[in-house]
Amino acid sequence: QVQLVESGGGLVQPGGSLRLSCAASANLFSINTVGWYHQAPGKQRELVAAITKRGSADYADSVKGRFTISRDNARNTVYLQMNSLKPEDTAVYYCNAVVLWDGAEYTYWGQGTQVTVSS
């Protein structure tokens, strides 16, 4: 069982920045992939960025060049630095962890944090 706690959301003006944090209850090296997803009202949850245990990162096209995912292994925390925010980035942001163990895949979600980009 892995518990994930997100923080760092809030209200920001267009062009501004926020840094989201995802604190995991388990050692990050026991988690294969940590990802950030967002879900806007009436829309499906979508992958924003993900990082593997080896540090390989991937991004949705809509955030490339603006968002950066990183990990602090000592703190068991994954960050999402969001720059040049746009109104269309407004959504609830969820942290996701995928653990591969004994041939099975386990997925865990955090409770989400609201990001609102508005003037």
Short mmCIF file of C-alpha atoms in Angstrom, two decimals:
data_model
loop_
_atom_site.label_atom_id
_atom_site.label_comp_id
_atom_site.label_asym_id
_atom_site.label_seq_id
_atom_site.Cartn_x
_atom_site.Cartn_y
_atom_site.Cartn_z
CA GLN A 1 0.00 0.00 0.00
CA VAL A 2 1.28 3.42 -1.02
CA GLN A 3 -0.27 6.63 0.21
CA LEU A 4 0.17 9.80 -1.82
CA VAL A 5 -0.45 13.31 -0.54
CA GLU A 6 -0.52 16.23 -2.97
CA SER A 7 -0.03 19.86 -2.06
CA GLY A 8 0.81 23.17 -3.68
CA GLY A 9 -2.33 23.92 -5.65
CA GLY A 10 -4.04 27.27 -5.63
CA LEU A 11 -5.14 30.29 -7.62
CA VAL A 12 -2.62 31.89 -9.96
CA GLN A 13 -2.82 34.44 -12.75
CA PRO A 14 -2.12 33.50 -16.36
CA GLY A 15 1.62 33.41 -16.95
CA GLY A 16 2.30 32.57 -13.32
CA SER A 17 3.91 29.53 -11.71
CA LEU A 18 3.07 26.89 -9.16
CA ARG A 19 4.95 23.90 -7.80
CA LEU A 20 2.97 20.83 -6.84
CA SER A 21 4.33 18.24 -4.45
CA CYS A 22 3.45 14.57 -4.13
CA ALA A 23 4.71 12.97 -0.94
CA ALA A 24 4.76 9.17 -1.00
CA SER A 25 4.57 6.90 2.04
CA ALA A 26 6.97 4.47 0.38
CA ASN A 27 10.53 4.72 -0.82
CA LEU A 28 10.47 6.10 -4.37
CA PHE A 29 12.77 3.33 -5.55
CA SER A 30 9.97 0.84 -4.79
CA ILE A 31 7.65 2.73 -7.18
CA ASN A 32 8.11 2.13 -10.88
CA THR A 33 6.46 5.29 -12.17
CA VAL A 34 5.03 8.41 -10.55
CA GLY A 35 2.78 10.53 -12.68
CA TRP A 36 0.77 13.71 -12.50
CA TYR A 37 -2.69 13.73 -14.08
CA HIS A 38 -5.23 16.49 -14.35
CA GLN A 39 -8.98 16.46 -14.68
CA ALA A 40 -11.03 19.48 -15.69
CA PRO A 41 -14.79 19.63 -15.05
CA GLY A 42 -16.66 17.42 -17.50
CA LYS A 43 -13.47 15.97 -18.96
CA GLN A 44 -11.53 12.78 -18.55
CA ARG A 45 -8.46 12.51 -16.40
CA GLU A 46 -5.34 12.97 -18.53
CA LEU A 47 -1.66 12.33 -18.02
CA VAL A 48 0.36 15.52 -17.67
CA ALA A 49 3.83 14.18 -16.83
CA ALA A 50 5.45 11.04 -15.47
CA ILE A 51 8.84 10.01 -14.17
CA THR A 52 10.27 6.53 -13.79
CA LYS A 53 12.39 5.19 -10.95
CA ARG A 54 15.41 5.67 -13.22
CA GLY A 55 14.53 9.34 -13.70
CA SER A 56 13.21 9.17 -17.25
CA ALA A 57 10.49 11.79 -17.76
CA ASP A 58 7.66 12.13 -20.25
CA TYR A 59 5.22 14.99 -20.85
CA ALA A 60 1.92 15.67 -22.55
CA ASP A 61 2.40 17.81 -25.66
CA SER A 62 0.31 20.58 -24.12
CA VAL A 63 2.79 21.14 -21.27
CA LYS A 64 6.15 20.47 -22.92
CA GLY A 65 8.52 23.35 -22.31
CA ARG A 66 6.35 24.73 -19.50
CA PHE A 67 6.15 21.96 -16.88
CA THR A 68 8.98 19.98 -15.30
CA ILE A 69 8.61 16.82 -13.24
CA SER A 70 11.35 15.92 -10.79
CA ARG A 71 11.94 13.70 -7.81
CA ASP A 72 13.65 14.04 -4.44
CA ASN A 73 14.47 10.50 -3.39
CA ALA A 74 15.60 11.56 0.09
CA ARG A 75 12.17 13.06 0.76
CA ASN A 76 10.17 10.45 -1.20
CA THR A 77 8.58 13.37 -3.01
CA VAL A 78 7.85 14.09 -6.66
CA TYR A 79 7.37 17.66 -7.83
CA LEU A 80 5.63 19.25 -10.77
CA GLN A 81 6.95 22.71 -11.55
CA MET A 82 4.38 24.53 -13.66
CA ASN A 83 5.43 27.72 -15.43
CA SER A 84 3.69 29.97 -17.94
CA LEU A 85 0.34 28.73 -16.71
CA LYS A 86 -2.69 29.12 -18.94
CA PRO A 87 -6.40 29.17 -18.09
CA GLU A 88 -6.73 25.80 -19.81
CA ASP A 89 -4.40 24.31 -17.18
CA THR A 90 -7.19 24.79 -14.65
CA ALA A 91 -8.05 21.37 -13.22
CA VAL A 92 -7.69 19.10 -10.25
CA TYR A 93 -4.20 17.60 -10.33
CA TYR A 94 -3.73 14.05 -9.08
CA CYS A 95 -0.57 12.15 -8.23
CA ASN A 96 -0.40 8.53 -9.37
CA ALA A 97 2.01 5.74 -8.46
CA VAL A 98 2.44 2.44 -10.27
CA VAL A 99 4.14 -0.41 -8.47
CA LEU A 100 5.12 -3.67 -10.16
CA TRP A 101 5.34 -6.48 -7.63
CA ASP A 102 5.49 -10.22 -8.07
CA GLY A 103 4.06 -10.06 -11.59
CA ALA A 104 1.17 -7.77 -10.70
CA GLU A 105 0.64 -4.05 -11.20
CA TYR A 106 -0.71 -1.89 -8.41
CA THR A 107 -1.96 1.68 -8.95
CA TYR A 108 -2.42 4.30 -6.27
CA TRP A 109 -3.91 7.79 -6.37
CA GLY A 110 -3.72 10.84 -4.19
CA GLN A 111 -6.72 12.93 -3.22
CA GLY A 112 -5.97 15.70 -5.72
CA THR A 113 -5.17 19.39 -5.48
CA GLN A 114 -7.02 22.18 -7.27
CA VAL A 115 -5.16 24.46 -9.66
CA THR A 116 -7.03 27.50 -10.94
CA VAL A 117 -5.49 29.82 -13.52
CA SER A 118 -7.50 32.99 -13.79
CA SER A 119 -7.11 36.74 -13.81
#
